[in-house]
Coordinates of C-alpha atoms in Angstrom, one line a residue:
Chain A
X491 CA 0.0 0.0 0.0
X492 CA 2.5 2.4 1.0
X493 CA 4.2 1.9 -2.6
X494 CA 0.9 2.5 -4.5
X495 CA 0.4 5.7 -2.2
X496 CA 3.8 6.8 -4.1
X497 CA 3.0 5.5 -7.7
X498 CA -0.4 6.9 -8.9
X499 CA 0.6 5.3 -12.7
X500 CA 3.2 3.4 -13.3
X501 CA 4.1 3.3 -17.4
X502 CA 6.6 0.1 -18.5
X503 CA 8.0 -0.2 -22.0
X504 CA 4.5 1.4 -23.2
X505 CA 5.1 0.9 -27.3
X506 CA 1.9 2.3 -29.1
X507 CA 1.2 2.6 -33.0
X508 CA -1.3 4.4 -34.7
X509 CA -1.7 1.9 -37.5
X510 CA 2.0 1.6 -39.3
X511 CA 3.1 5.0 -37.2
X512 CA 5.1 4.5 -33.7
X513 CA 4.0 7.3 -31.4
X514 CA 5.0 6.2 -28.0
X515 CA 8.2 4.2 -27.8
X516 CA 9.5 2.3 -25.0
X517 CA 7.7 4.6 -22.5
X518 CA 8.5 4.4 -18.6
X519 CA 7.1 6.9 -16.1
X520 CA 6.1 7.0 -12.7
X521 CA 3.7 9.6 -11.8
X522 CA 3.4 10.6 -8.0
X523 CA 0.0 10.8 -6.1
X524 CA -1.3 13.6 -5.3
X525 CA 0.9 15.8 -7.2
X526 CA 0.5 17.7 -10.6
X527 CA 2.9 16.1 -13.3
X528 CA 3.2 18.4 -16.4
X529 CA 4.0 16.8 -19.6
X530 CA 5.5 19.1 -22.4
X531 CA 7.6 18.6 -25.6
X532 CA 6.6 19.6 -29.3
X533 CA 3.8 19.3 -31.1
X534 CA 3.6 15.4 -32.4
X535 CA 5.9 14.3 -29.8
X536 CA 3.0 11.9 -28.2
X537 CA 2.3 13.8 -25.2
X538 CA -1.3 13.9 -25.8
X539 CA -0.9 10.2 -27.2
X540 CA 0.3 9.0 -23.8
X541 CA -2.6 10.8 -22.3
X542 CA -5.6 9.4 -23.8
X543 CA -3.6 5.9 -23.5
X544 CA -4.5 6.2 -19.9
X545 CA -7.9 6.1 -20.2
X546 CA -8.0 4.3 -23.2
X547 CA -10.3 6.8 -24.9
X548 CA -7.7 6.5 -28.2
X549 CA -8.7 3.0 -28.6
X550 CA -12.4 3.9 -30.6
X551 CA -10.2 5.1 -33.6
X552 CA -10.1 1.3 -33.8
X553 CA -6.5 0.8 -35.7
X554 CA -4.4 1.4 -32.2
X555 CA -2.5 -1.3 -30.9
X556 CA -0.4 -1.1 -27.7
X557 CA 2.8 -3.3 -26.0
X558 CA 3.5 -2.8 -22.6
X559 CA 1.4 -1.8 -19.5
X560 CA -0.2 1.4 -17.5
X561 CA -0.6 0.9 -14.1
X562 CA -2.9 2.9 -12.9
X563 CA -2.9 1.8 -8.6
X564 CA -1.4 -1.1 -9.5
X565 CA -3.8 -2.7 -11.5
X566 CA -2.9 -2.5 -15.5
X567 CA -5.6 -1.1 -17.3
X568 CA -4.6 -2.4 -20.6
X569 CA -5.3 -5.7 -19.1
X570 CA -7.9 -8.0 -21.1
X571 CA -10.4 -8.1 -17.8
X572 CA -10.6 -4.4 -17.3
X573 CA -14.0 -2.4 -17.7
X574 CA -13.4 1.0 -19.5
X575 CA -16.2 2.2 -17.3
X576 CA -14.7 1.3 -14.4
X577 CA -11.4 2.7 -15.5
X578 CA -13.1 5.9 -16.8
X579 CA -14.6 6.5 -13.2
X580 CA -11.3 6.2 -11.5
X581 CA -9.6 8.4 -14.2
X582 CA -11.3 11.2 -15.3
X583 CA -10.6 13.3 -18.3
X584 CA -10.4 17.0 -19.2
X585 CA -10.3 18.5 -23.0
X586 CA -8.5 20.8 -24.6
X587 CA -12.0 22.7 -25.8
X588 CA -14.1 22.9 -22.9
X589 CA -16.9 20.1 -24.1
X590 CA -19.9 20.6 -21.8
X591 CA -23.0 17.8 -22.4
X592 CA -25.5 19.7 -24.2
X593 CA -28.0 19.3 -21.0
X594 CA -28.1 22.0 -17.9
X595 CA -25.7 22.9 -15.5
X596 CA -26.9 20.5 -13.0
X597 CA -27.2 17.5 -15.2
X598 CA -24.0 18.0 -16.4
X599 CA -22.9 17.8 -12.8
X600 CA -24.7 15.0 -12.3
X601 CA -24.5 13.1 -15.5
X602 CA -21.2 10.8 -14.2
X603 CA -22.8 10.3 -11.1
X604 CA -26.3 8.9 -12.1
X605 CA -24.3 6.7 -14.6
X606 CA -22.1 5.2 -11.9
X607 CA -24.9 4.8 -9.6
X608 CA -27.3 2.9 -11.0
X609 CA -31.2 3.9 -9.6
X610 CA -32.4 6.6 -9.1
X611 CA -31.2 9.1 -6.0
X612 CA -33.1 11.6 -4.1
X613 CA -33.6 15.1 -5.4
X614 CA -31.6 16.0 -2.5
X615 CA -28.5 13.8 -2.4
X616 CA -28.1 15.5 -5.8
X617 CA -28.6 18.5 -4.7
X618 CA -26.0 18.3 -2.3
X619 CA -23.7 16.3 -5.0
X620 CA -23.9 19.7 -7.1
X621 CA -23.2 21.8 -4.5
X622 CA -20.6 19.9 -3.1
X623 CA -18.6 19.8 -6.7
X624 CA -19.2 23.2 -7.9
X625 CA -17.7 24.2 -4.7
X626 CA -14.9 22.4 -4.9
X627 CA -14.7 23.3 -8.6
X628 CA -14.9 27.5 -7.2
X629 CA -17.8 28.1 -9.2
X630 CA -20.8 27.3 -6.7
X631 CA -21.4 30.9 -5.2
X632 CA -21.1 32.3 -9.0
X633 CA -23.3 30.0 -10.8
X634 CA -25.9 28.5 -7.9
X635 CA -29.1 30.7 -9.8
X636 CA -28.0 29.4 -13.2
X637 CA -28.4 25.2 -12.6
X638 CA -31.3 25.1 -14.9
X639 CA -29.4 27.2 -17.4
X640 CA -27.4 25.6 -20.7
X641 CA -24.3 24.9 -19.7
X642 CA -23.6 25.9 -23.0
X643 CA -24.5 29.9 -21.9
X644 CA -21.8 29.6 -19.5
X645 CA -18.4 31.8 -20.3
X646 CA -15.5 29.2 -21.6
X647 CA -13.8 29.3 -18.3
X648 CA -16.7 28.1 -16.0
X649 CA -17.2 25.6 -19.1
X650 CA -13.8 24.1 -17.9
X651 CA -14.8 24.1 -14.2
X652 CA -17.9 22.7 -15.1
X653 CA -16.1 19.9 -16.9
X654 CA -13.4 19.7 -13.7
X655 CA -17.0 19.9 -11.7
X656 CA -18.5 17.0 -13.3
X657 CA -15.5 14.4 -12.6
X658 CA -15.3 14.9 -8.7
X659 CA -18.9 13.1 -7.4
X660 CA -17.5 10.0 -9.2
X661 CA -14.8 9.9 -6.5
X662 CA -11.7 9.4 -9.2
X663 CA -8.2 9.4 -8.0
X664 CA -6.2 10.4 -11.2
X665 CA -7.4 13.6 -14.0
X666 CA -6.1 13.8 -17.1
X667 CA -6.1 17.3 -18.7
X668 CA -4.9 18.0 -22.2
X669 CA -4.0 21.5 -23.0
X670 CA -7.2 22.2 -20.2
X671 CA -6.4 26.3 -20.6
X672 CA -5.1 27.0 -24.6
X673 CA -8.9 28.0 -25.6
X674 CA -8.8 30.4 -22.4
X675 CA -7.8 33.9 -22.2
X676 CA -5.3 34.4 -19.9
X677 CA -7.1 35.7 -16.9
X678 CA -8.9 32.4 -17.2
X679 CA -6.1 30.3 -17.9
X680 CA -5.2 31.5 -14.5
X681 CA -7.7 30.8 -12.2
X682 CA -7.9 27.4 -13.9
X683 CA -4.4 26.6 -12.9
X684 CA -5.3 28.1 -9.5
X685 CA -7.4 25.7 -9.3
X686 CA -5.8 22.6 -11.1
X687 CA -3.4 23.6 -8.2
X688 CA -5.8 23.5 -5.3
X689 CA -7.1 19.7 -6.6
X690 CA -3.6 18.7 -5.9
X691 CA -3.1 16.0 -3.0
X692 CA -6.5 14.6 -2.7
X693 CA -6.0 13.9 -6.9
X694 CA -3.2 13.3 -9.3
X695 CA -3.0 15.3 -11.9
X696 CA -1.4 14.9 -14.9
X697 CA -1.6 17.5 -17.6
X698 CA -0.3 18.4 -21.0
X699 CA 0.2 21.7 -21.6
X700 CA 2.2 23.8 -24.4
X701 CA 2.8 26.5 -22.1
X702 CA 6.2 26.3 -20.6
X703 CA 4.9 29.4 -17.8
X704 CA 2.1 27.1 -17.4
X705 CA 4.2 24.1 -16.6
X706 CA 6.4 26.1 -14.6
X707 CA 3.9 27.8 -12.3
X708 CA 1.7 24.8 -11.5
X709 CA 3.3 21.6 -11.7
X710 CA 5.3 19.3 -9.0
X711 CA 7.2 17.1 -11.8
X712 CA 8.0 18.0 -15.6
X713 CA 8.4 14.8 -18.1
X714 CA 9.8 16.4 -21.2
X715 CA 8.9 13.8 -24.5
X716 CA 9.6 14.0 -27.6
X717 CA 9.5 11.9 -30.9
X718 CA 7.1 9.5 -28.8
X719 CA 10.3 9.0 -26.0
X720 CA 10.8 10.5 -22.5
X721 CA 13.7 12.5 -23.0
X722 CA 13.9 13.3 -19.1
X723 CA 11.4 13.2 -16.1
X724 CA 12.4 16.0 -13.1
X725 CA 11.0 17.7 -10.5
X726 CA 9.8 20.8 -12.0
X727 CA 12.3 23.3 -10.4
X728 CA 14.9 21.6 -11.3
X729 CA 14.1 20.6 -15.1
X730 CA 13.4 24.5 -15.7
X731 CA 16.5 25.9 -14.4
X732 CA 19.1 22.6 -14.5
X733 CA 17.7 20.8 -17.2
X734 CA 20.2 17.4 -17.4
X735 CA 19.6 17.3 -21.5
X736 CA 20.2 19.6 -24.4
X737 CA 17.0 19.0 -26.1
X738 CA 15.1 19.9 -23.0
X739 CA 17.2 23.0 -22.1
X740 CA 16.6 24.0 -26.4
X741 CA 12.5 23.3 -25.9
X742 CA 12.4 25.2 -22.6
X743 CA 13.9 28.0 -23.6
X744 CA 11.8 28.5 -27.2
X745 CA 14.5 27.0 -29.7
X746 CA 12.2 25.0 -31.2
X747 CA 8.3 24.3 -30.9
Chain B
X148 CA -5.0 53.6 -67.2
X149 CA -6.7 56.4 -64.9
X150 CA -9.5 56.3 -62.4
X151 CA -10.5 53.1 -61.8
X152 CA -13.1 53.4 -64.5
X153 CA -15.2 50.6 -65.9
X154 CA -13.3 49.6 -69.5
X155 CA -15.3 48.2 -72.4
X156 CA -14.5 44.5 -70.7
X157 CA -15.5 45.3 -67.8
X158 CA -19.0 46.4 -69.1
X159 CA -19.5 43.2 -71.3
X160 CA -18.4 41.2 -68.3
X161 CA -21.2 43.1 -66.4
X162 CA -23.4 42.6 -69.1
X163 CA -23.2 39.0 -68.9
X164 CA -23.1 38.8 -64.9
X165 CA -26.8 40.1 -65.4
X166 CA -27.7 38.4 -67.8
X167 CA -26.4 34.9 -65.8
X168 CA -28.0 36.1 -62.9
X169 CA -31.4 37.0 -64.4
X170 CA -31.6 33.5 -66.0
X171 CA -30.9 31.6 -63.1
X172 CA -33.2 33.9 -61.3
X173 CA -36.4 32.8 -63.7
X174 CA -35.4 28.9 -63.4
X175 CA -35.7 29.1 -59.6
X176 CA -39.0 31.2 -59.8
X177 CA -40.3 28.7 -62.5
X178 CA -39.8 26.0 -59.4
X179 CA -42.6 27.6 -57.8
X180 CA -45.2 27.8 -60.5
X181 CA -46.2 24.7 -60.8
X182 CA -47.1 24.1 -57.1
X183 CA -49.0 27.4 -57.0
X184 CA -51.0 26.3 -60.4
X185 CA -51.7 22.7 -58.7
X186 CA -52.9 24.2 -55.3
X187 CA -54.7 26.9 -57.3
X188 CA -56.5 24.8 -59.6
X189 CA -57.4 22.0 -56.4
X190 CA -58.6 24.6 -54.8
X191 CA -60.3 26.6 -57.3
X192 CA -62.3 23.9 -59.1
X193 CA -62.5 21.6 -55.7
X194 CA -63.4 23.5 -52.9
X195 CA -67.2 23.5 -53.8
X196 CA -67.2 19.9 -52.7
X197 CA -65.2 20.1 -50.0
X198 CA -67.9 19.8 -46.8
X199 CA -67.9 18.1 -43.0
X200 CA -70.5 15.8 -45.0
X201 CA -68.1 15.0 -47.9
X202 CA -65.6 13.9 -45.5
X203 CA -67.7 11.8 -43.2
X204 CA -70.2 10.0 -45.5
X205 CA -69.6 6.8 -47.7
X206 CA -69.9 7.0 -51.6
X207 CA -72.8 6.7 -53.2
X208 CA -74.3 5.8 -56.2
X209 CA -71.4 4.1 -58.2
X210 CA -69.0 7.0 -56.7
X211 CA -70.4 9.9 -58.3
X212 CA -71.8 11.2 -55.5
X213 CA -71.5 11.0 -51.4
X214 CA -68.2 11.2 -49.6
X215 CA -64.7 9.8 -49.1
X216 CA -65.5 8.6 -45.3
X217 CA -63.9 4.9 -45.8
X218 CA -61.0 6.2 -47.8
X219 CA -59.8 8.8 -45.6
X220 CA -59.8 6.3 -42.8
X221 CA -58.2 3.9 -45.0
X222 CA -55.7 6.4 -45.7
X223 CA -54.8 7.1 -41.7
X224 CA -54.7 3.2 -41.6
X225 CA -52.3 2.8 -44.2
X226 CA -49.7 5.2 -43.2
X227 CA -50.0 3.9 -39.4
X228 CA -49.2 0.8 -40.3
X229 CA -46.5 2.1 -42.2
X230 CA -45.6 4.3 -39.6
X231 CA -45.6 1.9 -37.1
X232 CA -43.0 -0.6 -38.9
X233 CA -40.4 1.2 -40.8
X234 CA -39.9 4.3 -38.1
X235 CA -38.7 1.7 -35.4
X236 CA -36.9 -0.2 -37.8
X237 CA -35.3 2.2 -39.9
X238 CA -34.3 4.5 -36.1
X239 CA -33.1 0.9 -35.1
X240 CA -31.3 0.8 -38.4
X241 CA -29.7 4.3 -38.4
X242 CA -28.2 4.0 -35.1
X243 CA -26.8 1.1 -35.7
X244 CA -25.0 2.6 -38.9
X245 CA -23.9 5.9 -37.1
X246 CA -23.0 4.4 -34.1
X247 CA -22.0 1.6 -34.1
X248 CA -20.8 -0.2 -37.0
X249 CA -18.0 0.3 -37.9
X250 CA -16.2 1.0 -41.5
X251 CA -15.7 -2.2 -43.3
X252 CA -17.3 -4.1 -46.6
X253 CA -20.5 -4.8 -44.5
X254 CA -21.2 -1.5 -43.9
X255 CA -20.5 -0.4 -47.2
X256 CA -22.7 -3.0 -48.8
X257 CA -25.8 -1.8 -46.5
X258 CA -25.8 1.7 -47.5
X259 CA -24.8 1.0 -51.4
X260 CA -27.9 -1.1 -50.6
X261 CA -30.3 1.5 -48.8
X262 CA -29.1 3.6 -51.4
X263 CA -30.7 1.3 -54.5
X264 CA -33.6 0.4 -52.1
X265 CA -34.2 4.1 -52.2
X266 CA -34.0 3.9 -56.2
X267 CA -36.6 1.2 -56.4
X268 CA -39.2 1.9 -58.3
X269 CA -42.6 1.8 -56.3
X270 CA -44.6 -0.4 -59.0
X271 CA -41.8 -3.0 -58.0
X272 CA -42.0 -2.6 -54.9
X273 CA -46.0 -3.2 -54.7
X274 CA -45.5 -6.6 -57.1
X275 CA -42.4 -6.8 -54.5
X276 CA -45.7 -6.4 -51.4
X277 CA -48.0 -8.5 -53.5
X278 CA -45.1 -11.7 -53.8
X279 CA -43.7 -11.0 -50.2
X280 CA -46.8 -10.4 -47.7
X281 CA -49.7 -10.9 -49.9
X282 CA -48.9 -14.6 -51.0
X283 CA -45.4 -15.8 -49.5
X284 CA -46.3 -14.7 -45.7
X285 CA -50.5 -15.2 -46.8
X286 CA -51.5 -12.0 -45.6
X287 CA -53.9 -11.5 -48.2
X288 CA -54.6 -8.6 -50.0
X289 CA -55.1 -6.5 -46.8
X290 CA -54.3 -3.1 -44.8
X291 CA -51.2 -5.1 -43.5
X292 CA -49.8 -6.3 -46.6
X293 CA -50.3 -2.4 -48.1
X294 CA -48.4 -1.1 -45.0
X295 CA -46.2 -3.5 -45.0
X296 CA -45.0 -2.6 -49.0
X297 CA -45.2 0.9 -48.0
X298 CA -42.9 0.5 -44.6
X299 CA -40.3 -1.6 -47.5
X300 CA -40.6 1.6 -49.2
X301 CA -39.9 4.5 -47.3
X302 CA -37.4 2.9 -45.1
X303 CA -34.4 4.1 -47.0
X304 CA -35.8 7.9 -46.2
X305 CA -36.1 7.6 -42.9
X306 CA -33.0 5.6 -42.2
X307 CA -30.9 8.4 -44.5
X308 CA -32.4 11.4 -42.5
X309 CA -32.2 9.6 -39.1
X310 CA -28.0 8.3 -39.8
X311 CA -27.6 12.0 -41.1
X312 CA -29.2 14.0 -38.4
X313 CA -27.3 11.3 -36.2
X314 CA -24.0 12.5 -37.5
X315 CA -24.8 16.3 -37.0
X316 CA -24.5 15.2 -33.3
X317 CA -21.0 16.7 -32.4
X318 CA -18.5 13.9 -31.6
X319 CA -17.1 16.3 -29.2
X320 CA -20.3 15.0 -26.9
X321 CA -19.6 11.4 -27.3
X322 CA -16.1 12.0 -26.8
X323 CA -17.2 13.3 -23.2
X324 CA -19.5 11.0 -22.5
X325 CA -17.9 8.3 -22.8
X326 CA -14.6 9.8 -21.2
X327 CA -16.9 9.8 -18.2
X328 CA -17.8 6.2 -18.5
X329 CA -20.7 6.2 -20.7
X330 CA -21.8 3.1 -23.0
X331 CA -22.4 3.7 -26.2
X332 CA -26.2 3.3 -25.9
X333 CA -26.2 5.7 -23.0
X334 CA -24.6 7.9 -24.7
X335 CA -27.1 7.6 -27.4
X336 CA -30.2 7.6 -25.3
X337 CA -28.8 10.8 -23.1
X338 CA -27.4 12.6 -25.8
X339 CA -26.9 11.8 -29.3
X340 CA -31.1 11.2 -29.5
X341 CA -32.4 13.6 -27.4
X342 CA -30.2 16.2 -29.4
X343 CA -31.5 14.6 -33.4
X344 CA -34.8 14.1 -32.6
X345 CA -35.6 17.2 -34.8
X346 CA -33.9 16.0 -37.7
X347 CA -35.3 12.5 -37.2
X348 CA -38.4 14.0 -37.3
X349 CA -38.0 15.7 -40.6
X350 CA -37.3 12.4 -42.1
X351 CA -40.4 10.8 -40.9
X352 CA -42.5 14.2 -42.1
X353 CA -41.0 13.5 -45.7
X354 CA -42.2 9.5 -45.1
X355 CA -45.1 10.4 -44.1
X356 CA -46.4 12.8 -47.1
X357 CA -44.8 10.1 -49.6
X358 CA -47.1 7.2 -47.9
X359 CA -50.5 8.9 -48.0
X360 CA -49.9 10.0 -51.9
X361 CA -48.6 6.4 -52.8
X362 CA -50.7 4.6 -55.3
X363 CA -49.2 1.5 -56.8
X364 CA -47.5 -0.3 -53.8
X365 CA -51.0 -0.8 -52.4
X366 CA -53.3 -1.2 -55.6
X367 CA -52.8 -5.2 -55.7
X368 CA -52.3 -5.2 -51.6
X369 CA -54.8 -4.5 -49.8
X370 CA -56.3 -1.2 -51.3
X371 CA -59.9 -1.5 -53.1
X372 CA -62.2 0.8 -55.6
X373 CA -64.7 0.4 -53.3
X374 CA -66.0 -1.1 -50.1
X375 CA -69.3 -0.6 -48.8
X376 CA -67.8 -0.8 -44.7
X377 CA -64.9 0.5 -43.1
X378 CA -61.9 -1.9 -42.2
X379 CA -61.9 -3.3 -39.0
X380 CA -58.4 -4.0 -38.3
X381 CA -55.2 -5.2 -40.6
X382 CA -56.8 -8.1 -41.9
X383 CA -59.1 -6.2 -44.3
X384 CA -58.9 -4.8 -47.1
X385 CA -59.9 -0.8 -47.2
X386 CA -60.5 1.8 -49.5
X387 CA -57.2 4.4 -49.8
X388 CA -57.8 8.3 -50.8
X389 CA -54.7 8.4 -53.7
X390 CA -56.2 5.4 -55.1
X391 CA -59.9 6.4 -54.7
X392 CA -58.7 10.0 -56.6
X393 CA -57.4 7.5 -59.8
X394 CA -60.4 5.5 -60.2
X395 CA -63.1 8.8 -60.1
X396 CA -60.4 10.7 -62.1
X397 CA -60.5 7.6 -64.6
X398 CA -62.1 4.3 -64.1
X399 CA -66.0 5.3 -63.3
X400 CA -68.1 7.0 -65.8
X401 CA -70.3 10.5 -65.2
X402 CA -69.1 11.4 -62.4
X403 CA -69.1 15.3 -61.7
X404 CA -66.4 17.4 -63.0
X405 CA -65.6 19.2 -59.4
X406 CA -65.0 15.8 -57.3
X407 CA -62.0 14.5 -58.7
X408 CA -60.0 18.3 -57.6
X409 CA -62.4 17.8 -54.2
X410 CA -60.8 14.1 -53.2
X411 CA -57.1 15.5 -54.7
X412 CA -57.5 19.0 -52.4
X413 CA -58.2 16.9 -49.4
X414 CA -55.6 14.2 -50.2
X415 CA -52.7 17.1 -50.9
X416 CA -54.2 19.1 -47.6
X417 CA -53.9 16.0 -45.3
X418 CA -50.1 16.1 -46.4
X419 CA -49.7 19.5 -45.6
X420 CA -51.6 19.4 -42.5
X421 CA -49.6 16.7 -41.3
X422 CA -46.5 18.4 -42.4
X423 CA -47.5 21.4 -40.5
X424 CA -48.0 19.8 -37.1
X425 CA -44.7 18.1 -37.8
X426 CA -42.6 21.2 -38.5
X427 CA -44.6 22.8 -36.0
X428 CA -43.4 20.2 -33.5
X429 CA -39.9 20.3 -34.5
X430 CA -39.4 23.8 -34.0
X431 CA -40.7 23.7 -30.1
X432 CA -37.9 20.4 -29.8
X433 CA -35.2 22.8 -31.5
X434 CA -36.0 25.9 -29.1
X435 CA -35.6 23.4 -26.4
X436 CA -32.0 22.6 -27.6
X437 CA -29.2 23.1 -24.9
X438 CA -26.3 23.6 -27.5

């Protein structure tokens, strides 16, 4: 127990092809719980890839095909016996484009949490599940009026909370987030990572994100990839001002993107 | 070279952008012509006959006089029956093809196939009815063999409209759904169909004014000139409004010049009625949208 309190996922030799096309090669990483991981590198270089190989939500394109395993708590989830619904609830998933169901505030709230329960629940339990996620999300005192209201109508940045909102009643352990702020202005971007930031230690966070500030400001550990390989894994601090390679210390510093 | 002004080229090429333009303006008004001379003539030379009594009494007197009671009900029959069979199937159908299957030689093969099913045309498909339901299943000539032929009919429509206004479902929703731990058929049942019912809709409108107009599919299964009762259930046969405006138009002698245009005005308003409601009912779901 004490080792899978350290090791939230656990990547070994994680080989993945898209078709004829390598995009993850030999891939090892340990990601700490509790603690926001950034992963950054250039465009193609599989960040994303490695992402959505966590929750396995790359597999519909149908022509992937993966070597290797993704522990996720010590159990693989590539493993034959694994149900993607199960894994989905324990690993939730933020986009790039904030992608609210087209249904109200509150059902988009609720709509992970009526799946995963099975029955119906009281009119109040919800109640307090929304309130208890928006708050947590930051966004219950500014949008408790607006429920009822299209979550669509909401501005792009309490989209994304929204979308942060709707993982939590489902109880998961790890969130994914790829690029969660690039369609956010930067006042927005902000108080997302304030928040990303304030989810730390009771989830682990991994997130993708382009932007090195970003990385910098609100991540534990860096893994800089690239060309579908971890090039080097640090703790943030350290990567940004001693970075150990010369293709990480070339990225960081705007060389090439 | 001074001014910017208009050289002789530039005035022949305007000359001709006008002239392009005013054509293509004429073909597209032309479009509407012949639907306001068919609705003004129904009207014009039919409306005398049009009465709550011509509606709701039998034919009498070889058809040259009375009403069109049994073949207005015969009608609404028809099309349930039609309704009733390929709307379920062809929904069934749709989803399955947007959803589900995916992109291989079988799939192809169904829609090269829905595509010629579409193509079909309907005096095949009614000897199609009459070999199929009539005498292979025994139904008989009857209400169920017509709506039946009809159903075989239409289902390409309404399985087209339903896989299209599927796909006009962002994938961006599915994609969140399922990252939530969705199935695919909850994701279908909370989202992708409460979001296309509009355009689902609009494919059963267009079904629905193409059923009530048919004549041939249902001439040698299960429709009759003339029946002195109304049908009882699917079992019998029944008299149909499209098929009761070709025999007074052309198979029964004397008969007055204004009730041929009286049965076509009701037959073309019952498809516009219906289409009314339906676009009516459409707009209310799309108000309701969320997106």
């Amino acid at each position: 127990m004490a080792e899978s309190r350290k090791a939230a996922i656990e990547v070994s030799g994680l080989n993945l092809w898209y078709g004829d096309f390598q995009a993850l090669e030999d891939v090892n990483l340990s990601i700490k719980h509790g603690q926001v991981t950034a992963l950054i590198g250039p465009s193609g270089c599989g960040k994303s890839t490695l992402l959505r190989a966590i929750n396995r939500i790359n597999e519909r394109l149908g022509y992937v095909r993966t070597t290797g395993s993704i522990e996720v708590h010590g159990q693989d989830v590539l493993a034959e016996e694994v149900e993607l619904t199960q894994l989905r609830k324990e690993v939730g998933m933020v986009f790039q484009r904030p992608n609210p169901l087209p249904l109200s505030v509150r059902d988009n709230v609720l709509y992970a949490y009526r799946l995963h329960r099975g029955g119906r629940s009281s009119r109040r339990e919800e109640d307090e599940v929304v309130e208890g996620a928006l708050t947590q999300v930051l966004l219950w005192d500014q949008i408790r009026e607006r429920l009822d209201h299209p979550a669509i109508d909401l501005s792009l940045e309490e989209q994304q909370k929204l979308c942060i909102a709707r993982l939590l009643p489902v109880k998961p352990s790890v969130l994914l987030m790829d690029e969660p702020c690039s369609a956010l202005d930067p006042e927005a971007t902000e108080a997302v990572e304030d928040l990303i930031w304030q989810l730390r230690g009771e989830y682990s966070i991994l997130i993708v994100t382009h932007n090195m500030a970003q990385a910098r400001r609100a991540s534990d550990e860096s893994v800089f990839m690239l060309m579908g390989k971890v090039v080097e894994h640090a703790l943030t601090g350290q990567m940004f001002v001693t970075p150990k390679n010369k293709e990480t210390a070339d990225y960081i510093e705007g060389r090439y993107g | 070279m001074s001014s910017f002004r208009a050289t002789e080229l530039d005035r022949r090429n305007q000359r001709r952008e006008r002239w392009v333009r005013g054509l293509f303006l004429v073909m597209t008004l032309m479009l509407i012509l012949p639907v306001l001379i068919i609705l003004g003539t129904l009207a014009w030379r039919g409306h005398s006959v049009i009465s709550l009594d011509f509606l709701l009494s039998f034919p009498t007197n070889g058809m040259t006089e009375g009403g069109i009671f049994p073949a207005l009900v015969g009608t609404l029959w028809l099309v349930g029956v039609a309704l009733v069979v390929s709307v379920p199937m062809g929904v069934a159908a749709a989803i399955y093809l947007s959803e589900y299957a995916p992109e291989n030689l079988l799939t192809r093969s169904i829609n090269l196939a829905i595509i010629n099913l579409a193509g079909v045309p309907s005096i095949v498909h009614a000897l199609f009815g009459v070999g199929a339901f009539v005498l292979f299943f025994n139904f008989g000539t009857s209400i169920l063999a017509a709506g039946l032929t009809l159903a075989v009919m239409t289902l390409p429509v309404v399985i087209v409209s339903t896989r299209e206004s599927l796909q006009a479902v962002p994938q961006a929703f599915r994609e969140a759904s399922w990252s939530l731990g969705a199935t695919r058929w909850q994701t279908i049942r909370r989202i992708v169909l409460p979001n296309s019912v509009s355009g689902i809709l609009t494919g059963v409108i267009l079904e629905v004014s193409r059923t009530v107009g048919e004549t041939a599919p249902i001439m040698f299964t299960g429709a009759a000139f003339f029946l002195p009762f109304l049908p009882l259930g699917v079992g019998d046969q029944t008299m149909a409004l499209s098929l009761h405006l070709f025999t007074v138009s052309t198979q029964v002698p004397n008969v007055p010049e204004a009730l041929p245009f009286g049965v076509a005005l009701t037959l073309i308003s019952l498809v516009l009625i219906l289409n009314a409601v339906s676009i009516a009912f459409r707009m209310y779901l799309r108000g309701k949208k969320k997106w």
